[in-house]
PDB file of C-alpha atoms in Angstrom:
ATOM      1  CA  GLU A 222     119.068 114.371 150.843  1.00 51.00           C
ATOM      2  CA  THR A 223     118.102 113.031 147.440  1.00 65.00           C
ATOM      3  CA  GLY A 224     117.334 116.342 145.719  1.00 88.00           C
ATOM      4  CA  VAL A 225     114.444 117.039 143.355  1.00 94.00           C
ATOM      5  CA  THR A 226     113.821 114.544 140.574  1.00 95.00           C
ATOM      6  CA  GLN A 227     111.700 115.271 137.500  1.00 97.00           C
ATOM      7  CA  SER A 228     110.401 112.937 134.833  1.00 96.00           C
ATOM      8  CA  PRO A 229     110.529 112.636 131.949  1.00 97.00           C
ATOM      9  CA  THR A 230     113.580 114.677 130.990  1.00 96.00           C
ATOM     10  CA  HIS A 231     112.367 115.284 127.442  1.00 97.00           C
ATOM     11  CA  LEU A 232     108.961 115.020 125.826  1.00 97.00           C
ATOM     12  CA  ILE A 233     107.461 115.749 122.417  1.00 98.00           C
ATOM     13  CA  LYS A 234     103.705 116.273 122.122  1.00 98.00           C
ATOM     14  CA  THR A 235     101.309 117.339 119.403  1.00 98.00           C
ATOM     15  CA  ARG A 236      99.254 120.521 119.624  1.00 98.00           C
ATOM     16  CA  GLY A 237      95.923 119.845 121.360  1.00 98.00           C
ATOM     17  CA  GLN A 238      97.194 116.890 123.381  1.00 98.00           C
ATOM     18  CA  GLN A 239      97.470 116.695 127.160  1.00 98.00           C
ATOM     19  CA  VAL A 240     100.659 116.144 129.171  1.00 98.00           C
ATOM     20  CA  THR A 241     101.529 115.208 132.757  1.00 98.00           C
ATOM     21  CA  LEU A 242     104.915 116.045 134.223  1.00 98.00           C
ATOM     22  CA  ARG A 243     106.086 114.544 137.509  1.00 98.00           C
ATOM     23  CA  CYS A 244     108.272 115.708 140.348  1.00 97.00           C
ATOM     24  CA  SER A 245     109.652 114.039 143.459  1.00 94.00           C
ATOM     25  CA  SER A 246     110.440 116.632 146.081  1.00 89.00           C
ATOM     26  CA  GLN A 247     113.447 116.702 148.332  1.00 81.00           C
ATOM     27  CA  SER A 248     112.876 114.719 151.507  1.00 79.00           C
ATOM     28  CA  GLY A 249     111.158 116.765 154.220  1.00 79.00           C
ATOM     29  CA  HIS A 250     110.077 119.597 151.907  1.00 83.00           C
ATOM     30  CA  ASN A 251     106.355 120.404 152.173  1.00 84.00           C
ATOM     31  CA  THR A 252     106.160 123.143 149.545  1.00 89.00           C
ATOM     32  CA  VAL A 253     106.464 122.555 145.812  1.00 92.00           C
ATOM     33  CA  SER A 254     106.393 125.092 143.003  1.00 94.00           C
ATOM     34  CA  TRP A 255     106.341 124.784 139.242  1.00 97.00           C
ATOM     35  CA  TYR A 256     107.993 127.183 136.806  1.00 97.00           C
ATOM     36  CA  GLN A 257     108.024 127.524 133.026  1.00 98.00           C
ATOM     37  CA  GLN A 258     111.228 128.680 131.348  1.00 97.00           C
ATOM     38  CA  ALA A 259     111.166 129.715 127.713  1.00 95.00           C
ATOM     39  CA  LEU A 260     114.411 129.756 125.801  1.00 92.00           C
ATOM     40  CA  GLY A 261     116.598 132.704 126.812  1.00 90.00           C
ATOM     41  CA  GLN A 262     114.235 133.823 129.575  1.00 92.00           C
ATOM     42  CA  GLY A 263     114.144 133.472 133.338  1.00 93.00           C
ATOM     43  CA  PRO A 264     111.728 130.951 134.879  1.00 95.00           C
ATOM     44  CA  GLN A 265     108.121 132.122 135.269  1.00 95.00           C
ATOM     45  CA  PHE A 266     106.054 131.040 138.280  1.00 94.00           C
ATOM     46  CA  ILE A 267     103.095 128.791 137.436  1.00 96.00           C
ATOM     47  CA  PHE A 268     101.757 127.774 140.853  1.00 94.00           C
ATOM     48  CA  GLN A 269     102.723 126.549 144.282  1.00 92.00           C
ATOM     49  CA  TYR A 270     101.369 123.843 146.613  1.00 91.00           C
ATOM     50  CA  TYR A 271     101.723 123.713 150.372  1.00 87.00           C
ATOM     51  CA  ARG A 272     100.579 120.556 152.159  1.00 86.00           C
ATOM     52  CA  GLU A 273      98.511 119.441 149.148  1.00 90.00           C
ATOM     53  CA  GLU A 274      96.681 122.770 148.741  1.00 91.00           C
ATOM     54  CA  GLU A 275      97.356 125.304 145.981  1.00 91.00           C
ATOM     55  CA  ASN A 276      98.361 128.538 147.709  1.00 87.00           C
ATOM     56  CA  GLY A 277      99.579 130.718 144.896  1.00 89.00           C
ATOM     57  CA  ARG A 278      99.242 130.967 141.145  1.00 92.00           C
ATOM     58  CA  GLY A 279     100.965 132.967 138.457  1.00 92.00           C
ATOM     59  CA  ASN A 280      99.541 134.335 135.233  1.00 94.00           C
ATOM     60  CA  PHE A 281      98.766 130.996 133.600  1.00 97.00           C
ATOM     61  CA  PRO A 282      95.393 129.795 132.239  1.00 97.00           C
ATOM     62  CA  PRO A 283      93.303 127.109 133.962  1.00 97.00           C
ATOM     63  CA  ARG A 284      94.472 124.458 131.494  1.00 98.00           C
ATOM     64  CA  PHE A 285      97.613 124.408 133.648  1.00 98.00           C
ATOM     65  CA  SER A 286      96.742 122.425 136.768  1.00 97.00           C
ATOM     66  CA  GLY A 287      98.568 120.516 139.421  1.00 96.00           C
ATOM     67  CA  LEU A 288      98.486 118.115 142.313  1.00 95.00           C
ATOM     68  CA  GLN A 289     100.616 117.524 145.364  1.00 94.00           C
ATOM     69  CA  PHE A 290     100.441 114.118 147.029  1.00 92.00           C
ATOM     70  CA  PRO A 291     100.788 113.170 150.721  1.00 89.00           C
ATOM     71  CA  ASN A 292     104.393 112.132 150.132  1.00 86.00           C
ATOM     72  CA  TYR A 293     104.953 115.663 148.727  1.00 82.00           C
ATOM     73  CA  SER A 294     105.532 114.456 145.172  1.00 92.00           C
ATOM     74  CA  SER A 295     103.746 116.549 142.581  1.00 96.00           C
ATOM     75  CA  GLU A 296     102.301 116.627 139.076  1.00 97.00           C
ATOM     76  CA  LEU A 297     101.845 119.389 136.535  1.00 98.00           C
ATOM     77  CA  ASN A 298      99.096 118.802 133.974  1.00 98.00           C
ATOM     78  CA  VAL A 299      98.661 120.851 130.837  1.00 98.00           C
ATOM     79  CA  ASN A 300      95.587 120.374 128.655  1.00 98.00           C
ATOM     80  CA  ALA A 301      95.014 121.456 125.065  1.00 98.00           C
ATOM     81  CA  LEU A 302      98.702 122.012 124.385  1.00 98.00           C
ATOM     82  CA  GLU A 303      99.704 125.020 122.306  1.00 98.00           C
ATOM     83  CA  LEU A 304     102.930 125.623 120.414  1.00 98.00           C
ATOM     84  CA  ASP A 305     103.861 128.356 122.919  1.00 97.00           C
ATOM     85  CA  ASP A 306     103.824 125.791 125.726  1.00 98.00           C
ATOM     86  CA  SER A 307     107.149 124.530 124.416  1.00 98.00           C
ATOM     87  CA  ALA A 308     109.570 125.249 127.263  1.00 98.00           C
ATOM     88  CA  LEU A 309     111.596 123.838 130.124  1.00 98.00           C
ATOM     89  CA  TYR A 310     109.334 123.042 133.078  1.00 98.00           C
ATOM     90  CA  LEU A 311     111.008 123.225 136.453  1.00 98.00           C
ATOM     91  CA  CYS A 312     109.850 121.838 139.759  1.00 96.00           C
ATOM     92  CA  ALA A 313     111.200 123.285 143.009  1.00 95.00           C
ATOM     93  CA  SER A 314     110.672 122.189 146.588  1.00 91.00           C
ATOM     94  CA  SER A 315     111.219 124.179 149.748  1.00 85.00           C
ATOM     95  CA  GLN A 316     111.161 123.732 153.495  1.00 73.00           C
ATOM     96  CA  ASP A 317     112.434 127.072 154.651  1.00 73.00           C
ATOM     97  CA  TYR A 318     114.273 129.870 152.927  1.00 75.00           C
ATOM     98  CA  GLY A 319     115.697 128.307 149.822  1.00 84.00           C
ATOM     99  CA  TYR A 320     114.241 126.375 146.922  1.00 90.00           C
ATOM    100  CA  THR A 321     115.830 123.254 145.487  1.00 92.00           C
ATOM    101  CA  PHE A 322     115.165 122.900 141.781  1.00 95.00           C
ATOM    102  CA  GLY A 323     115.109 119.828 139.608  1.00 95.00           C
ATOM    103  CA  SER A 324     116.826 119.753 136.228  1.00 96.00           C
ATOM    104  CA  GLY A 325     113.498 120.146 134.474  1.00 97.00           C
ATOM    105  CA  THR A 326     111.459 118.540 131.736  1.00 98.00           C
ATOM    106  CA  ARG A 327     111.992 119.877 128.231  1.00 97.00           C
ATOM    107  CA  LEU A 328     108.580 119.888 126.510  1.00 98.00           C
ATOM    108  CA  THR A 329     108.347 120.408 122.767  1.00 98.00           C
ATOM    109  CA  VAL A 330     104.919 120.915 121.201  1.00 98.00           C
ATOM    110  CA  VAL A 331     104.722 120.350 117.460  1.00 98.00           C
TER     111      VAL A 331
ATOM    112  CA  ASP B 120     106.371 142.436 142.838  1.00 63.00           C
ATOM    113  CA  ALA B 121     109.366 144.666 143.420  1.00 67.00           C
ATOM    114  CA  LYS B 122     111.735 144.530 140.447  1.00 88.00           C
ATOM    115  CA  THR B 123     115.460 144.053 140.192  1.00 94.00           C
ATOM    116  CA  THR B 124     117.867 145.332 137.543  1.00 95.00           C
ATOM    117  CA  GLN B 125     121.028 143.473 136.582  1.00 97.00           C
ATOM    118  CA  PRO B 126     123.547 143.811 133.758  1.00 97.00           C
ATOM    119  CA  ASN B 127     122.884 141.361 130.936  1.00 96.00           C
ATOM    120  CA  SER B 128     126.388 139.930 130.960  1.00 97.00           C
ATOM    121  CA  MET B 129     129.767 140.106 132.657  1.00 97.00           C
ATOM    122  CA  GLU B 130     133.152 138.530 132.072  1.00 97.00           C
ATOM    123  CA  SER B 131     135.822 137.464 134.494  1.00 96.00           C
ATOM    124  CA  ASN B 132     139.174 135.754 134.445  1.00 96.00           C
ATOM    125  CA  GLU B 133     139.555 132.529 136.343  1.00 96.00           C
ATOM    126  CA  GLU B 134     140.717 132.849 139.956  1.00 95.00           C
ATOM    127  CA  GLU B 135     139.844 136.538 140.072  1.00 96.00           C
ATOM    128  CA  PRO B 136     137.054 137.995 142.238  1.00 96.00           C
ATOM    129  CA  VAL B 137     133.739 138.796 140.589  1.00 97.00           C
ATOM    130  CA  HIS B 138     131.262 141.419 141.752  1.00 98.00           C
ATOM    131  CA  LEU B 139     127.756 140.996 140.346  1.00 98.00           C
ATOM    132  CA  PRO B 140     125.573 144.070 140.969  1.00 97.00           C
ATOM    133  CA  CYS B 141     121.825 144.261 141.440  1.00 97.00           C
ATOM    134  CA  ASN B 142     119.605 147.303 141.812  1.00 96.00           C
ATOM    135  CA  HIS B 143     116.285 147.041 143.657  1.00 95.00           C
ATOM    136  CA  SER B 144     115.205 150.594 144.400  1.00 94.00           C
ATOM    137  CA  THR B 145     111.566 149.632 145.166  1.00 92.00           C
ATOM    138  CA  ILE B 146     112.438 146.999 147.766  1.00 92.00           C
ATOM    139  CA  SER B 147     110.062 146.845 150.724  1.00 88.00           C
ATOM    140  CA  GLY B 148     111.018 146.355 154.349  1.00 87.00           C
ATOM    141  CA  THR B 149     109.924 142.712 154.362  1.00 85.00           C
ATOM    142  CA  ASP B 150     111.724 141.683 151.159  1.00 89.00           C
ATOM    143  CA  TYR B 151     114.726 139.419 151.434  1.00 91.00           C
ATOM    144  CA  ILE B 152     117.373 139.564 148.712  1.00 94.00           C
ATOM    145  CA  HIS B 153     117.982 136.136 147.202  1.00 94.00           C
ATOM    146  CA  TRP B 154     120.530 135.039 144.619  1.00 96.00           C
ATOM    147  CA  TYR B 155     120.210 131.960 142.480  1.00 97.00           C
ATOM    148  CA  ARG B 156     122.359 130.770 139.615  1.00 97.00           C
ATOM    149  CA  GLN B 157     121.566 128.516 136.697  1.00 97.00           C
ATOM    150  CA  LEU B 158     124.289 126.460 135.100  1.00 95.00           C
ATOM    151  CA  PRO B 159     123.788 125.240 131.531  1.00 90.00           C
ATOM    152  CA  SER B 160     121.208 122.457 131.239  1.00 88.00           C
ATOM    153  CA  GLN B 161     120.341 122.593 134.935  1.00 93.00           C
ATOM    154  CA  GLY B 162     117.667 124.111 137.140  1.00 95.00           C
ATOM    155  CA  PRO B 163     118.429 127.205 139.231  1.00 96.00           C
ATOM    156  CA  GLU B 164     120.554 126.683 142.323  1.00 95.00           C
ATOM    157  CA  TYR B 165     120.241 128.656 145.560  1.00 94.00           C
ATOM    158  CA  VAL B 166     123.363 130.717 146.268  1.00 96.00           C
ATOM    159  CA  ILE B 167     122.723 133.059 149.178  1.00 95.00           C
ATOM    160  CA  HIS B 168     120.180 135.403 150.728  1.00 94.00           C
ATOM    161  CA  GLY B 169     120.095 138.304 153.163  1.00 94.00           C
ATOM    162  CA  LEU B 170     117.927 141.037 154.649  1.00 93.00           C
ATOM    163  CA  THR B 171     120.084 143.902 155.890  1.00 93.00           C
ATOM    164  CA  SER B 172     123.493 142.665 156.943  1.00 92.00           C
ATOM    165  CA  ASN B 173     126.232 141.308 154.716  1.00 94.00           C
ATOM    166  CA  VAL B 174     126.204 137.519 154.499  1.00 95.00           C
ATOM    167  CA  ASN B 175     128.853 134.917 153.774  1.00 95.00           C
ATOM    168  CA  ASN B 176     128.598 131.237 152.962  1.00 93.00           C
ATOM    169  CA  ARG B 177     130.769 128.622 151.302  1.00 92.00           C
ATOM    170  CA  MET B 178     129.663 129.687 147.824  1.00 91.00           C
ATOM    171  CA  ALA B 179     129.713 133.474 147.939  1.00 96.00           C
ATOM    172  CA  SER B 180     129.286 136.704 149.877  1.00 97.00           C
ATOM    173  CA  LEU B 181     126.390 139.128 149.686  1.00 98.00           C
ATOM    174  CA  ALA B 182     127.002 142.801 150.298  1.00 98.00           C
ATOM    175  CA  ILE B 183     123.840 144.858 150.903  1.00 97.00           C
ATOM    176  CA  ALA B 184     123.805 148.636 150.674  1.00 97.00           C
ATOM    177  CA  GLU B 185     122.807 150.519 153.798  1.00 96.00           C
ATOM    178  CA  ASP B 186     119.603 151.802 152.145  1.00 95.00           C
ATOM    179  CA  ARG B 187     118.949 148.273 150.743  1.00 96.00           C
ATOM    180  CA  LYS B 188     118.355 149.668 147.258  1.00 96.00           C
ATOM    181  CA  SER B 189     121.220 147.672 145.819  1.00 96.00           C
ATOM    182  CA  SER B 190     123.289 144.606 146.554  1.00 97.00           C
ATOM    183  CA  THR B 191     126.350 142.827 145.192  1.00 98.00           C
ATOM    184  CA  LEU B 192     127.048 139.130 144.937  1.00 98.00           C
ATOM    185  CA  ILE B 193     130.740 138.445 145.374  1.00 98.00           C
ATOM    186  CA  LEU B 194     132.478 135.329 144.108  1.00 97.00           C
ATOM    187  CA  HIS B 195     135.873 135.486 145.735  1.00 95.00           C
ATOM    188  CA  ARG B 196     137.730 133.362 143.183  1.00 95.00           C
ATOM    189  CA  ALA B 197     135.855 132.601 139.999  1.00 95.00           C
ATOM    190  CA  THR B 198     136.337 129.191 138.402  1.00 96.00           C
ATOM    191  CA  LEU B 199     135.142 127.851 135.066  1.00 96.00           C
ATOM    192  CA  ARG B 200     132.382 126.036 136.987  1.00 95.00           C
ATOM    193  CA  ASP B 201     130.961 129.414 138.068  1.00 96.00           C
ATOM    194  CA  ALA B 202     129.975 130.274 134.487  1.00 97.00           C
ATOM    195  CA  ALA B 203     126.194 130.580 134.750  1.00 97.00           C
ATOM    196  CA  VAL B 204     123.254 132.974 134.696  1.00 97.00           C
ATOM    197  CA  TYR B 205     122.955 134.703 138.076  1.00 98.00           C
ATOM    198  CA  TYR B 206     119.543 135.909 139.226  1.00 97.00           C
ATOM    199  CA  CYS B 207     118.917 138.518 141.893  1.00 96.00           C
ATOM    200  CA  ILE B 208     115.418 138.065 143.346  1.00 93.00           C
ATOM    201  CA  LEU B 209     113.368 139.865 145.987  1.00 91.00           C
ATOM    202  CA  ARG B 210     111.235 137.555 148.050  1.00 87.00           C
ATOM    203  CA  ALA B 211     108.767 138.264 150.838  1.00 78.00           C
ATOM    204  CA  MET B 212     109.190 135.612 153.494  1.00 69.00           C
ATOM    205  CA  ASN B 213     105.695 134.286 154.242  1.00 59.00           C
ATOM    206  CA  THR B 214     105.961 130.857 155.733  1.00 49.00           C
ATOM    207  CA  GLY B 215     103.214 128.522 154.514  1.00 46.00           C
ATOM    208  CA  THR B 216     101.884 130.947 151.912  1.00 47.00           C
ATOM    209  CA  ALA B 217     102.900 131.770 148.382  1.00 50.00           C
ATOM    210  CA  SER B 218     106.339 133.367 148.436  1.00 73.00           C
ATOM    211  CA  LYS B 219     107.202 132.796 144.826  1.00 82.00           C
ATOM    212  CA  LEU B 220     110.467 133.606 143.114  1.00 87.00           C
ATOM    213  CA  THR B 221     110.135 136.281 140.421  1.00 88.00           C
ATOM    214  CA  PHE B 222     113.037 135.807 138.027  1.00 91.00           C
ATOM    215  CA  GLY B 223     114.287 138.487 135.664  1.00 89.00           C
ATOM    216  CA  THR B 224     116.681 137.751 132.820  1.00 88.00           C
ATOM    217  CA  GLY B 225     119.703 137.697 135.135  1.00 95.00           C
ATOM    218  CA  THR B 226     123.400 138.283 134.449  1.00 97.00           C
ATOM    219  CA  ARG B 227     125.235 135.804 132.269  1.00 97.00           C
ATOM    220  CA  LEU B 228     128.715 135.372 133.739  1.00 98.00           C
ATOM    221  CA  GLN B 229     131.483 134.183 131.455  1.00 97.00           C
ATOM    222  CA  VAL B 230     134.715 132.953 133.024  1.00 97.00           C
ATOM    223  CA  THR B 231     137.823 132.625 130.911  1.00 95.00           C
ATOM    224  CA  LEU B 232     141.254 131.134 131.525  1.00 90.00           C
TER     225      LEU B 232
END
């Protein structure tokens, strides 16, 4: 098992720009979820993909979008960045009962 | 989503047992009780889960009340490496559909020598 890998680890963007975050799921996991974690808070669910189809979404606007690829890697795209989008973005993959999380991408919007 | 209530913080001495409580009075019959922990600068890590019976694994034990309205995560011998934020989460097990994790603010466990 190689675990969940996210890239980049840190990123600084300007308000209004677009960003793409990437995630390589753990081998054999067909479900991937993305979470946003603000400082001092628990992670908040953004959306989930199962076999390349979105099958659940949290309370996030449409400018947050994603993709899951046939090899189960995934992307999170955020358009028109706002200052409040500054957070740790976590990717998690799952095959059965437990999720395996990556270490996250720290996004700072200035 | 059914909610959970945990203390904001707890302290423990190293090599002593730690009991982390969680209240979930609105739990439904299909909700599993999951525990995750988040070490500093890392993503959450799965610890344990259960439905009705007490569960043990190499990391911890989970004690579930008979009415399922509360549970306790037990670390049998706390070490400095167990210092983390511990999250108690209710999760409906729907294979192939959205069974997201709804995190609260968790319990910050401090372990001292």
